[in-house]
Coordinates of C-alpha atoms in Angstrom, one line a residue:
M1 CA 8.2 -40.2 -31.2
S2 CA 6.3 -39.3 -34.8
R3 CA 4.3 -36.2 -34.8
F4 CA 1.2 -38.4 -35.8
N5 CA 1.5 -40.8 -32.4
V6 CA 2.0 -37.5 -30.3
S7 CA -1.4 -36.0 -31.2
I8 CA -3.2 -39.4 -30.8
L9 CA -1.1 -38.7 -27.1
I10 CA -2.3 -35.3 -26.7
V11 CA -6.0 -36.4 -27.8
L12 CA -6.2 -39.5 -25.2
L13 CA -4.7 -37.7 -22.6
C14 CA -7.1 -34.2 -22.3
W15 CA -10.7 -37.0 -24.1
S16 CA -11.3 -36.3 -20.3
H17 CA -12.1 -32.7 -20.8
L18 CA -14.0 -32.7 -24.5
E19 CA -17.4 -33.5 -23.6
L20 CA -18.9 -31.7 -26.4
A21 CA -22.6 -32.7 -27.3
I22 CA -22.1 -33.0 -30.8
R23 CA -25.6 -34.1 -31.2
A24 CA -28.4 -34.3 -29.5
Q25 CA -29.2 -37.4 -26.9
D26 CA -31.1 -39.3 -29.7
V27 CA -28.5 -39.0 -32.2
E28 CA -25.7 -41.4 -31.7
T29 CA -22.6 -39.6 -30.4
T30 CA -19.4 -38.7 -32.8
T31 CA -15.9 -41.5 -31.6
L32 CA -12.7 -40.8 -32.8
E33 CA -11.0 -43.4 -35.7
L34 CA -7.9 -43.4 -35.3
E35 CA -5.5 -45.5 -38.1
T36 CA -3.5 -48.1 -37.1
T37 CA 0.0 -47.6 -38.8
T38 CA 3.3 -49.2 -39.4
L39 CA 6.1 -47.0 -38.1
D40 CA 9.4 -47.6 -38.5
E41 CA 12.5 -45.5 -37.2
T42 CA 12.5 -43.0 -40.5
T43 CA 8.9 -42.7 -41.2
T44 CA 7.9 -39.5 -40.5
L45 CA 3.5 -39.3 -40.9
E46 CA 1.6 -36.0 -40.7
P47 CA -1.3 -35.8 -37.6
E48 CA -4.1 -37.5 -38.7
I49 CA -7.6 -36.8 -36.8
K50 CA -11.0 -38.6 -38.1
I51 CA -14.1 -37.6 -37.4
V52 CA -16.8 -40.6 -37.9
E53 CA -20.2 -39.5 -39.0
A54 CA -23.4 -40.7 -39.2
D55 CA -25.7 -40.8 -42.8
L56 CA -26.7 -37.1 -43.0
E57 CA -30.5 -38.6 -43.0
D58 CA -29.4 -39.8 -39.7
V59 CA -27.8 -36.4 -38.1
D60 CA -29.4 -33.7 -38.0
K61 CA -26.3 -30.5 -37.1
N62 CA -29.0 -28.4 -36.9
E63 CA -29.6 -29.1 -33.5
E64 CA -28.4 -27.5 -31.1
I65 CA -25.9 -27.7 -29.5
E66 CA -26.5 -25.5 -26.5
E67 CA -30.7 -24.8 -26.1
I68 CA -32.0 -21.9 -28.3
Q69 CA -32.3 -19.0 -26.2
M70 CA -35.3 -16.5 -27.6
D71 CA -36.1 -12.9 -26.3
P72 CA -39.3 -13.6 -25.5
I73 CA -40.6 -9.5 -26.8
S74 CA -38.3 -9.7 -30.4
G75 CA -38.6 -13.3 -30.9
K76 CA -35.2 -13.1 -32.2
R77 CA -32.1 -15.6 -31.0
M78 CA -30.1 -14.7 -27.7
Y79 CA -26.3 -15.3 -27.3
N80 CA -26.2 -14.5 -23.5
Q81 CA -22.6 -16.1 -22.1
F82 CA -22.2 -17.4 -25.5
Q83 CA -18.3 -16.5 -26.0
L84 CA -16.3 -16.3 -28.9
F85 CA -12.8 -19.0 -28.5
R86 CA -9.6 -17.3 -30.3
A87 CA -7.5 -20.3 -30.4
Q88 CA -3.6 -19.9 -32.1
P89 CA -2.4 -23.3 -33.3
Q90 CA 1.7 -23.0 -33.5
T91 CA 2.3 -26.5 -35.1
E92 CA 0.6 -29.1 -37.3
E93 CA -0.2 -31.7 -33.9
Q94 CA -2.0 -28.0 -32.5
L95 CA -4.0 -27.4 -35.6
G96 CA -5.1 -31.2 -35.4
I97 CA -6.7 -30.6 -32.3
V98 CA -8.0 -27.3 -33.3
R99 CA -9.8 -28.8 -35.9
F100 CA -11.2 -31.6 -34.3
I101 CA -13.0 -29.3 -31.2
A102 CA -14.2 -27.1 -34.1
N103 CA -16.2 -30.4 -35.2
G104 CA -18.1 -29.7 -32.3
V105 CA -18.2 -26.1 -31.8
Q106 CA -21.4 -24.0 -32.3
D107 CA -20.2 -22.3 -35.3
L108 CA -16.5 -21.5 -36.3
W109 CA -16.4 -17.6 -37.6
S110 CA -13.0 -18.2 -39.9
P111 CA -12.3 -21.8 -40.9
V112 CA -9.9 -24.2 -39.5
P113 CA -6.7 -23.5 -42.5
A114 CA -4.9 -26.5 -43.8
N115 CA -1.9 -26.0 -42.9
V116 CA -0.4 -23.9 -40.0
T117 CA 0.2 -20.2 -40.6
K118 CA 2.1 -17.7 -39.1
G119 CA -0.8 -14.8 -37.2
V120 CA -3.8 -16.2 -38.5
S121 CA -6.0 -17.9 -35.5
I122 CA -9.3 -20.0 -36.2
D123 CA -12.3 -17.5 -34.1
M124 CA -14.9 -20.5 -33.0
L125 CA -18.2 -19.3 -31.0
V126 CA -19.4 -21.5 -27.9
G127 CA -21.7 -21.9 -25.8
P128 CA -22.0 -21.4 -21.7
K129 CA -22.4 -25.3 -21.7
H130 CA -19.2 -26.1 -22.9
A131 CA -17.0 -23.2 -22.5
P132 CA -15.0 -24.3 -19.8
Y133 CA -14.7 -27.7 -21.3
V134 CA -13.1 -26.3 -24.8
A135 CA -11.5 -23.9 -22.2
K136 CA -9.9 -27.1 -20.5
F137 CA -9.2 -29.3 -23.0
L138 CA -6.9 -26.3 -25.4
K139 CA -5.3 -25.6 -22.1
C140 CA -4.7 -28.9 -21.7
S141 CA -3.4 -29.9 -24.9
G142 CA -1.2 -27.1 -25.1
V143 CA -2.8 -24.9 -28.0
P144 CA -2.6 -21.2 -27.4
Y145 CA -6.0 -18.8 -26.8
D146 CA -7.7 -16.7 -26.0
I147 CA -11.5 -15.5 -25.3
A148 CA -11.6 -12.8 -28.1
I149 CA -15.4 -11.6 -26.7
H150 CA -16.7 -13.2 -23.3
D151 CA -20.3 -12.5 -23.9
I152 CA -21.5 -12.4 -27.6
Q153 CA -24.8 -11.1 -26.9
R154 CA -23.3 -8.1 -25.1
A155 CA -21.2 -7.4 -28.2
I156 CA -24.6 -7.6 -30.1
E157 CA -26.3 -5.4 -28.2
E158 CA -23.1 -3.0 -28.3
E159 CA -22.3 -3.2 -31.6
N160 CA -25.5 -0.4 -32.0
E161 CA -24.8 2.0 -28.9
V162 CA -23.1 5.5 -30.1
T163 CA -22.1 7.5 -27.5
D164 CA -24.1 10.5 -26.7
T165 CA -21.4 13.2 -27.6
V166 CA -20.8 11.4 -31.0
T167 CA -24.7 11.1 -31.2
R168 CA -25.1 14.7 -30.9
S169 CA -22.3 16.1 -32.4
A170 CA -23.1 14.0 -35.6
N171 CA -26.9 14.9 -35.6
E172 CA -25.8 18.9 -35.8
E173 CA -23.6 18.3 -38.4
Y174 CA -26.7 16.5 -40.3
R175 CA -29.3 19.5 -39.3
K176 CA -26.9 21.6 -40.9
T177 CA -26.5 20.0 -44.1
R178 CA -29.8 19.0 -44.5
S179 CA -31.8 21.9 -46.8
K180 CA -28.8 21.1 -48.9
R181 CA -28.9 17.4 -49.4
A182 CA -32.4 17.0 -50.1
N183 CA -32.7 13.7 -48.1
L184 CA -30.8 12.5 -51.4
F185 CA -29.1 9.8 -49.2
T186 CA -32.6 8.4 -47.5
D187 CA -33.9 8.0 -50.8
L188 CA -31.4 6.2 -52.6
V189 CA -31.0 3.8 -49.2
R190 CA -35.0 3.8 -49.0
N191 CA -34.9 2.4 -53.1
L192 CA -32.3 0.2 -52.4
F193 CA -33.5 -1.7 -49.7
G194 CA -37.4 -0.8 -50.0
F195 CA -37.8 0.8 -45.7
E196 CA -40.8 2.4 -45.6
T197 CA -42.1 3.7 -42.0
E198 CA -40.7 1.5 -39.3
T199 CA -36.6 0.8 -40.2
S200 CA -34.6 -2.1 -38.3
G201 CA -32.9 0.6 -36.3
T202 CA -36.8 2.0 -35.2
R203 CA -37.3 -1.9 -34.5
Y204 CA -34.6 -3.2 -32.5
L205 CA -35.0 0.0 -30.1
R206 CA -38.8 -1.0 -29.4
N207 CA -37.7 -4.6 -29.2
R208 CA -34.9 -4.7 -26.7
P209 CA -34.0 -5.6 -23.6
R210 CA -34.9 -2.9 -20.9
S211 CA -31.9 -3.8 -19.3
V212 CA -30.1 -2.5 -22.1
R213 CA -29.2 1.3 -21.9
Q214 CA -30.9 3.5 -24.7
S215 CA -28.3 4.6 -26.5
R216 CA -29.6 6.3 -30.3
Y217 CA -29.1 3.3 -33.2
F218 CA -27.0 4.1 -36.4
K219 CA -28.2 2.1 -38.5
S220 CA -25.3 -0.1 -39.6
N221 CA -26.3 0.1 -43.9
Q222 CA -26.7 3.7 -43.6
P223 CA -23.8 5.2 -43.2
Q224 CA -24.0 9.1 -43.1
P225 CA -23.2 10.7 -45.9
A226 CA -20.5 13.6 -46.0
L227 CA -21.8 16.8 -47.6
P228 CA -23.1 14.7 -50.6
T229 CA -23.0 17.0 -53.9
P230 CA -25.1 16.0 -56.5
G231 CA -23.9 15.8 -59.6
P232 CA -24.4 14.6 -63.3
V233 CA -24.7 11.0 -63.1
Y234 CA -26.9 8.8 -64.9
Y235 CA -28.0 6.8 -62.3
K236 CA -30.4 3.1 -63.1
P237 CA -31.8 0.6 -61.3
A238 CA -31.8 -2.6 -62.8
Q239 CA -33.3 -6.6 -62.1
A240 CA -30.8 -9.0 -61.9
N241 CA -32.5 -11.7 -64.1
E242 CA -32.4 -15.6 -63.6
S243 CA -33.8 -18.7 -65.6
Q244 CA -34.3 -22.4 -64.2
S245 CA -31.0 -23.4 -66.7
E246 CA -27.1 -23.1 -66.9
P247 CA -26.2 -19.2 -66.9
R248 CA -25.4 -19.0 -70.7
P249 CA -23.6 -15.2 -71.8
Q250 CA -26.7 -15.0 -74.2
S251 CA -29.5 -15.3 -71.7
P252 CA -31.4 -12.6 -71.8
I253 CA -31.8 -10.1 -68.6
H254 CA -34.5 -7.7 -67.8
S255 CA -33.6 -4.4 -67.4
P256 CA -36.7 -1.3 -66.3
S257 CA -37.5 0.2 -68.9
S258 CA -38.1 3.4 -66.5
S259 CA -34.3 4.9 -65.6
S260 CA -33.9 8.1 -64.5
S261 CA -31.0 11.2 -63.6
Y262 CA -30.1 11.3 -60.1
P263 CA -31.7 12.6 -57.9
K264 CA -35.3 11.3 -59.0
S265 CA -34.8 7.3 -59.2
S266 CA -37.3 5.1 -60.2
S267 CA -36.9 0.8 -60.4
S268 CA -39.5 -1.5 -61.6
S269 CA -40.1 -4.9 -60.3
S270 CA -39.7 -8.3 -61.8
S271 CA -40.7 -11.8 -60.1
S272 CA -38.1 -13.3 -62.0
S273 CA -35.3 -11.6 -60.6
S274 CA -36.4 -12.1 -56.6
S275 CA -34.7 -14.0 -54.1
S276 CA -36.2 -17.7 -52.5
S277 CA -38.4 -15.4 -50.3
G278 CA -39.9 -13.1 -53.4
Q279 CA -37.1 -10.0 -52.8
H280 CA -36.0 -7.8 -55.8
L281 CA -32.5 -8.5 -56.0
K282 CA -31.2 -4.7 -56.9
V283 CA -28.4 -3.3 -59.1
M284 CA -27.5 -0.2 -60.4
E285 CA -25.4 1.5 -62.9
I286 CA -23.6 4.5 -62.6
S287 CA -22.3 5.8 -66.0
Q288 CA -21.3 9.2 -67.3
P289 CA -22.7 9.9 -69.5
K290 CA -26.3 8.2 -70.5
G291 CA -25.5 5.2 -72.2
S292 CA -21.9 5.4 -72.1
N293 CA -20.2 2.2 -73.5
K294 CA -17.3 2.6 -71.5
P295 CA -15.5 -0.7 -68.9
A296 CA -16.7 -2.0 -65.9
I297 CA -16.6 -2.4 -62.4
W298 CA -18.2 -4.9 -60.6
I299 CA -19.5 -4.6 -56.7
D300 CA -21.1 -6.6 -54.6
G301 CA -22.0 -7.0 -50.3
G302 CA -24.0 -9.1 -48.1
I303 CA -23.3 -12.2 -49.7
H304 CA -23.1 -13.5 -46.4
A305 CA -25.8 -12.0 -44.5
R306 CA -24.0 -11.4 -41.1
E307 CA -21.5 -9.4 -42.5
W308 CA -23.4 -5.5 -41.9
I309 CA -19.8 -3.7 -42.6
S310 CA -20.5 -5.0 -46.0
P311 CA -23.7 -3.5 -47.5
A312 CA -23.0 -0.6 -45.8
S313 CA -19.3 -0.1 -47.6
V314 CA -21.3 -1.2 -50.7
T315 CA -23.5 1.7 -50.2
Y316 CA -21.5 4.1 -49.6
M317 CA -19.9 3.7 -52.5
L318 CA -22.8 4.0 -54.3
S319 CA -23.6 7.0 -52.5
E320 CA -20.2 8.9 -53.3
L321 CA -20.1 8.0 -56.9
V322 CA -23.4 9.2 -57.2
E323 CA -24.1 12.1 -54.7
N324 CA -20.2 13.6 -55.0
S325 CA -19.7 13.0 -58.8
A326 CA -17.8 16.0 -59.2
Y327 CA -15.0 14.9 -56.4
H328 CA -14.6 11.4 -58.5
Q329 CA -14.2 12.1 -62.2
D330 CA -10.8 10.0 -62.3
L331 CA -13.5 6.8 -62.0
L332 CA -16.8 7.8 -63.6
S333 CA -14.4 9.3 -66.7
K334 CA -12.9 6.3 -67.6
Y335 CA -15.5 3.8 -66.4
S336 CA -18.7 2.2 -65.4
F337 CA -20.1 0.4 -62.6
Y338 CA -22.9 -1.9 -61.5
I339 CA -23.4 -1.9 -57.9
M340 CA -25.1 -4.7 -56.1
P341 CA -25.6 -3.7 -52.5
V342 CA -27.6 -7.1 -51.0
M343 CA -26.9 -10.3 -52.8
N344 CA -28.6 -12.0 -50.2
P345 CA -31.1 -9.9 -48.8
D346 CA -33.2 -13.0 -47.1
G347 CA -30.4 -13.7 -44.9
Y348 CA -30.0 -10.1 -44.7
E349 CA -33.1 -9.1 -43.4
Y350 CA -33.3 -12.3 -41.4
T351 CA -30.4 -11.6 -38.8
H352 CA -32.4 -8.2 -38.2
T353 CA -35.3 -9.9 -37.2
N354 CA -34.1 -13.2 -35.5
D355 CA -30.6 -14.2 -35.4
R356 CA -27.8 -11.6 -35.4
L357 CA -25.1 -14.3 -36.3
W358 CA -26.8 -16.3 -39.5
R359 CA -24.9 -16.3 -42.1
K360 CA -26.5 -18.3 -45.6
A361 CA -29.3 -17.6 -47.6
R362 CA -32.7 -18.7 -46.2
S363 CA -34.0 -21.0 -49.4
P364 CA -35.2 -24.6 -48.7
T365 CA -33.3 -27.4 -48.5
H366 CA -33.9 -31.1 -48.8
H367 CA -33.7 -31.8 -45.3
S368 CA -36.1 -31.0 -43.3
S369 CA -35.2 -28.6 -40.8
C370 CA -31.6 -27.2 -42.2
I371 CA -32.4 -23.8 -44.0
G372 CA -29.9 -22.3 -46.4
T373 CA -27.2 -22.4 -48.8
D374 CA -23.9 -20.5 -48.3
L375 CA -23.9 -18.6 -51.9
N376 CA -20.2 -18.0 -51.9
R377 CA -20.0 -22.2 -52.5
N378 CA -23.0 -22.5 -55.2
W379 CA -20.8 -20.4 -58.3
G380 CA -20.2 -22.6 -60.9
Y381 CA -16.2 -22.3 -61.4
K382 CA -14.4 -25.4 -59.7
Y383 CA -17.8 -26.2 -57.8
G384 CA -18.0 -28.8 -55.0
G385 CA -14.1 -29.0 -54.3
K386 CA -12.7 -28.6 -51.1
G387 CA -14.3 -26.3 -48.1
A388 CA -17.3 -26.2 -49.6
S389 CA -19.7 -29.0 -47.4
P390 CA -22.4 -31.2 -49.4
N391 CA -24.8 -31.8 -45.5
P392 CA -27.4 -29.3 -45.7
C393 CA -26.9 -28.5 -41.9
D394 CA -23.5 -26.7 -42.4
E395 CA -22.8 -23.6 -42.6
T396 CA -20.8 -23.8 -45.6
Y397 CA -23.5 -25.8 -47.8
R398 CA -22.8 -25.6 -51.0
G399 CA -26.4 -26.0 -52.5
P400 CA -27.6 -29.6 -54.2
S401 CA -25.8 -28.3 -57.8
A402 CA -24.3 -25.5 -59.2
F403 CA -26.0 -22.2 -59.6
S404 CA -28.9 -23.6 -57.2
A405 CA -29.6 -20.8 -55.3
R406 CA -32.2 -18.5 -56.9
E407 CA -28.9 -14.9 -55.7
T408 CA -26.5 -16.9 -57.9
R409 CA -28.3 -17.7 -61.0
A410 CA -29.7 -13.9 -61.9
A411 CA -26.4 -12.2 -60.7
S412 CA -24.6 -14.7 -62.8
Y413 CA -26.9 -14.1 -65.3
F414 CA -26.5 -10.6 -65.2
I415 CA -22.4 -10.6 -64.7
L416 CA -22.1 -13.1 -67.8
Q417 CA -24.6 -10.8 -70.6
R418 CA -21.9 -7.9 -69.7
A419 CA -18.8 -9.6 -68.8
H420 CA -17.7 -8.6 -71.9
N421 CA -16.8 -5.3 -71.4
M422 CA -15.8 -5.9 -67.3
K423 CA -12.5 -4.9 -66.3
M424 CA -12.8 -5.3 -62.7
F425 CA -15.1 -7.8 -59.8
L426 CA -14.7 -6.7 -55.9
T427 CA -17.0 -8.7 -53.7
F428 CA -16.7 -7.4 -50.0
H429 CA -17.1 -9.1 -47.4
S430 CA -16.2 -9.7 -43.5
Y431 CA -13.9 -9.8 -41.5
G432 CA -10.3 -10.3 -41.2
Q433 CA -8.4 -7.8 -43.9
Y434 CA -7.3 -9.6 -46.4
I435 CA -7.3 -8.6 -50.3
L436 CA -7.3 -11.7 -52.0
Y437 CA -7.5 -13.0 -55.4
P438 CA -7.8 -16.3 -56.9
W439 CA -7.8 -19.3 -56.6
G440 CA -9.7 -20.2 -53.6
Y441 CA -10.4 -23.8 -54.9
T442 CA -6.6 -24.5 -54.9
A443 CA -3.8 -23.4 -53.4
N444 CA -1.6 -25.4 -55.8
D445 CA -2.7 -23.5 -59.2
E446 CA -2.7 -19.1 -59.6
P447 CA -4.1 -17.3 -62.7
S448 CA -1.7 -16.6 -65.2
N449 CA -1.5 -12.2 -64.3
W450 CA -1.4 -13.1 -61.1
R451 CA 1.3 -11.2 -60.7
D452 CA -0.9 -7.8 -62.0
L453 CA -3.4 -8.9 -59.4
H454 CA -1.3 -8.9 -56.6
R455 CA 0.4 -5.4 -57.8
I456 CA -3.0 -4.0 -57.4
G457 CA -3.9 -5.6 -54.1
Q458 CA -0.9 -4.0 -52.8
I459 CA -2.1 -0.6 -53.8
G460 CA -5.1 -1.0 -52.8
A461 CA -4.1 -1.8 -49.3
Q462 CA -1.6 0.9 -49.0
A463 CA -4.5 3.7 -49.8
M464 CA -6.7 1.5 -47.0
F465 CA -3.6 1.4 -44.8
K466 CA -3.4 5.5 -45.6
K467 CA -6.8 6.7 -45.0
N468 CA -6.9 4.6 -40.8
G469 CA -3.7 2.6 -40.4
H470 CA -5.7 -1.2 -41.0
S471 CA -2.9 -3.5 -42.1
Y472 CA -4.1 -5.2 -45.2
S473 CA -2.8 -9.1 -46.0
V474 CA -2.3 -9.6 -50.1
G475 CA -2.4 -13.0 -52.0
S476 CA -4.7 -15.6 -53.0
A477 CA -7.2 -16.8 -51.0
A478 CA -6.2 -20.6 -51.3
K479 CA -2.8 -19.9 -49.9
L480 CA -3.6 -16.9 -47.8
L481 CA -6.2 -18.6 -46.0
Y482 CA -7.1 -22.2 -46.8
P483 CA -9.0 -23.6 -50.2
A484 CA -12.4 -23.0 -51.0
A485 CA -14.8 -24.3 -53.7
G486 CA -17.9 -22.4 -55.8
G487 CA -16.5 -18.9 -54.8
S488 CA -17.8 -16.2 -56.6
D489 CA -14.4 -14.3 -57.1
D490 CA -13.2 -17.7 -58.6
W491 CA -16.0 -17.7 -61.2
A492 CA -15.8 -14.4 -62.1
K493 CA -11.9 -14.9 -63.3
G494 CA -12.7 -18.5 -64.2
G495 CA -16.4 -18.6 -65.6
A496 CA -17.0 -14.9 -66.4
G497 CA -13.0 -14.5 -67.8
I498 CA -13.4 -11.0 -65.6
E499 CA -9.4 -10.1 -65.5
Y500 CA -9.4 -8.8 -62.2
S501 CA -11.1 -10.5 -59.6
Y502 CA -11.1 -9.6 -55.9
T503 CA -12.5 -10.8 -52.7
I504 CA -11.9 -8.0 -50.2
E505 CA -12.5 -8.6 -46.0
L506 CA -13.1 -5.8 -44.4
P507 CA -12.0 -4.8 -40.6
D508 CA -11.9 -5.5 -38.5
A509 CA -8.3 -7.8 -37.3
G510 CA -10.4 -10.1 -34.9
R511 CA -11.6 -8.0 -31.6
Y512 CA -15.3 -7.6 -32.6
G513 CA -15.2 -9.7 -35.5
F514 CA -18.7 -9.5 -37.4
L515 CA -20.2 -7.6 -34.7
L516 CA -18.7 -4.1 -35.0
P517 CA -19.6 -1.1 -33.0
A518 CA -21.9 1.1 -35.5
I519 CA -19.3 4.0 -34.3
Q520 CA -16.8 2.4 -36.8
I521 CA -18.8 2.3 -39.6
R522 CA -17.6 5.9 -41.3
N523 CA -14.4 5.1 -41.0
V524 CA -14.5 1.6 -42.1
T525 CA -16.7 2.6 -45.4
Q526 CA -14.5 5.7 -46.6
E527 CA -11.8 3.0 -45.8
A528 CA -13.1 0.7 -48.5
F529 CA -14.1 3.6 -50.5
A530 CA -10.4 4.3 -51.1
G531 CA -9.4 1.1 -51.3
L532 CA -11.5 0.9 -54.7
E533 CA -10.4 4.3 -56.0
A534 CA -6.7 3.4 -55.8
M535 CA -7.5 -0.4 -56.7
V536 CA -9.7 1.1 -60.1
N537 CA -7.0 4.0 -61.0
A538 CA -4.4 1.8 -61.3
L539 CA -5.7 -0.8 -64.0

């Protein structure tokens, strides 16, 4: 019996267990179409399971599979009894079954790969209503799986908890050195994110349910710096700019006329360099000495809203290069740095105020009830290919056109204006522990300098392992994981011509996923900086 027929048989045998509500009751139920194929004894066909969907105008994927749970006090979305299923298909047949199930689950934390890859798991967020059916179907189909997180809401609450012992020791160390630091890091973060009187952390404590124990909250995008020492580094807040036309290298990009030497920082506002909700898109320039024309390194984070460890790590890098410049002359003597801690400020804020697991930006779409573009599918190199959805209700919605999002348009202008002098492009994500290089849009091609890309990636992986013992896989995105067109790293390499371009997926390897506990922030941010330092020095 061919593998194709085996897949059909498994689906039919287990169909009664799969009662996923892929659409709301008033929407047509998805049907399974099995192609009729004539087989002979020598024919071998790959399994093919197709899901027939109605037109986008008739389907609202934003209509929740599960009833939305809202906290009556804070107004935040709750994920009580939601579970994270981790499937580990071992064969192509099992992969096809997981792909079929994934079409109906609440959310995919890790997309289904094109082929079975050893050690790769698929993480699926499943609500309490459908978790029993998914479990039965996976078991019936013979697909290995486990429950990685048994209660997502509890994991969200624990993400922000730190033990009293750690809190006391951290606070004691903080008090001892506070006068020496002169609030430099606090001022830096306030300048970046516009924090004033009430932070997301204090707002969380004020609104969190009483049932949650009142542990001290460490805000995840404010890692505590280790004894920062200010150095003579030129520090200049700049504004990424944009235009309504397609990006061109000669397009004017606004930078504030006001600049300063750290620690006294200043920035100016520009309405043309803002997100869809009007938040400024800030890029920090670090150079030594002032006005130097050295090769540059681009670093960004927070392109996906729910990946909190990303802006935390990038902000820590900024802090280290500015406050501890004397210890990083190996970097600052050779390169300037452009650092954008949060490319998706609207989505990032939304994860603090409304929905912790929001991924996309918050820009309106042509669909009445589906909001946001996946900013990492909206870049203009090989836009619209595999892994980028045309459906506004999907998590990987690519947008109506390349650079349709204000955030990607602004960042691309800023980079193109300086691309001739940029040596490396680094974008930080989570999770999985990967160092990925182009191409992401296809596994059938590779950059001419892929050996150098791989060599430097391996150096970064070794440095990060040495720091904390976390192992990183190195390779091209499409080959190591799955094809995903319209990514920023592909555009940096193929569109802007930056020689070395990487996406770094930070920890963890899957135990916590996006909900990395606050107690791990310091180690991961220091690990990320170790990788940065090693990779830049390897150029």
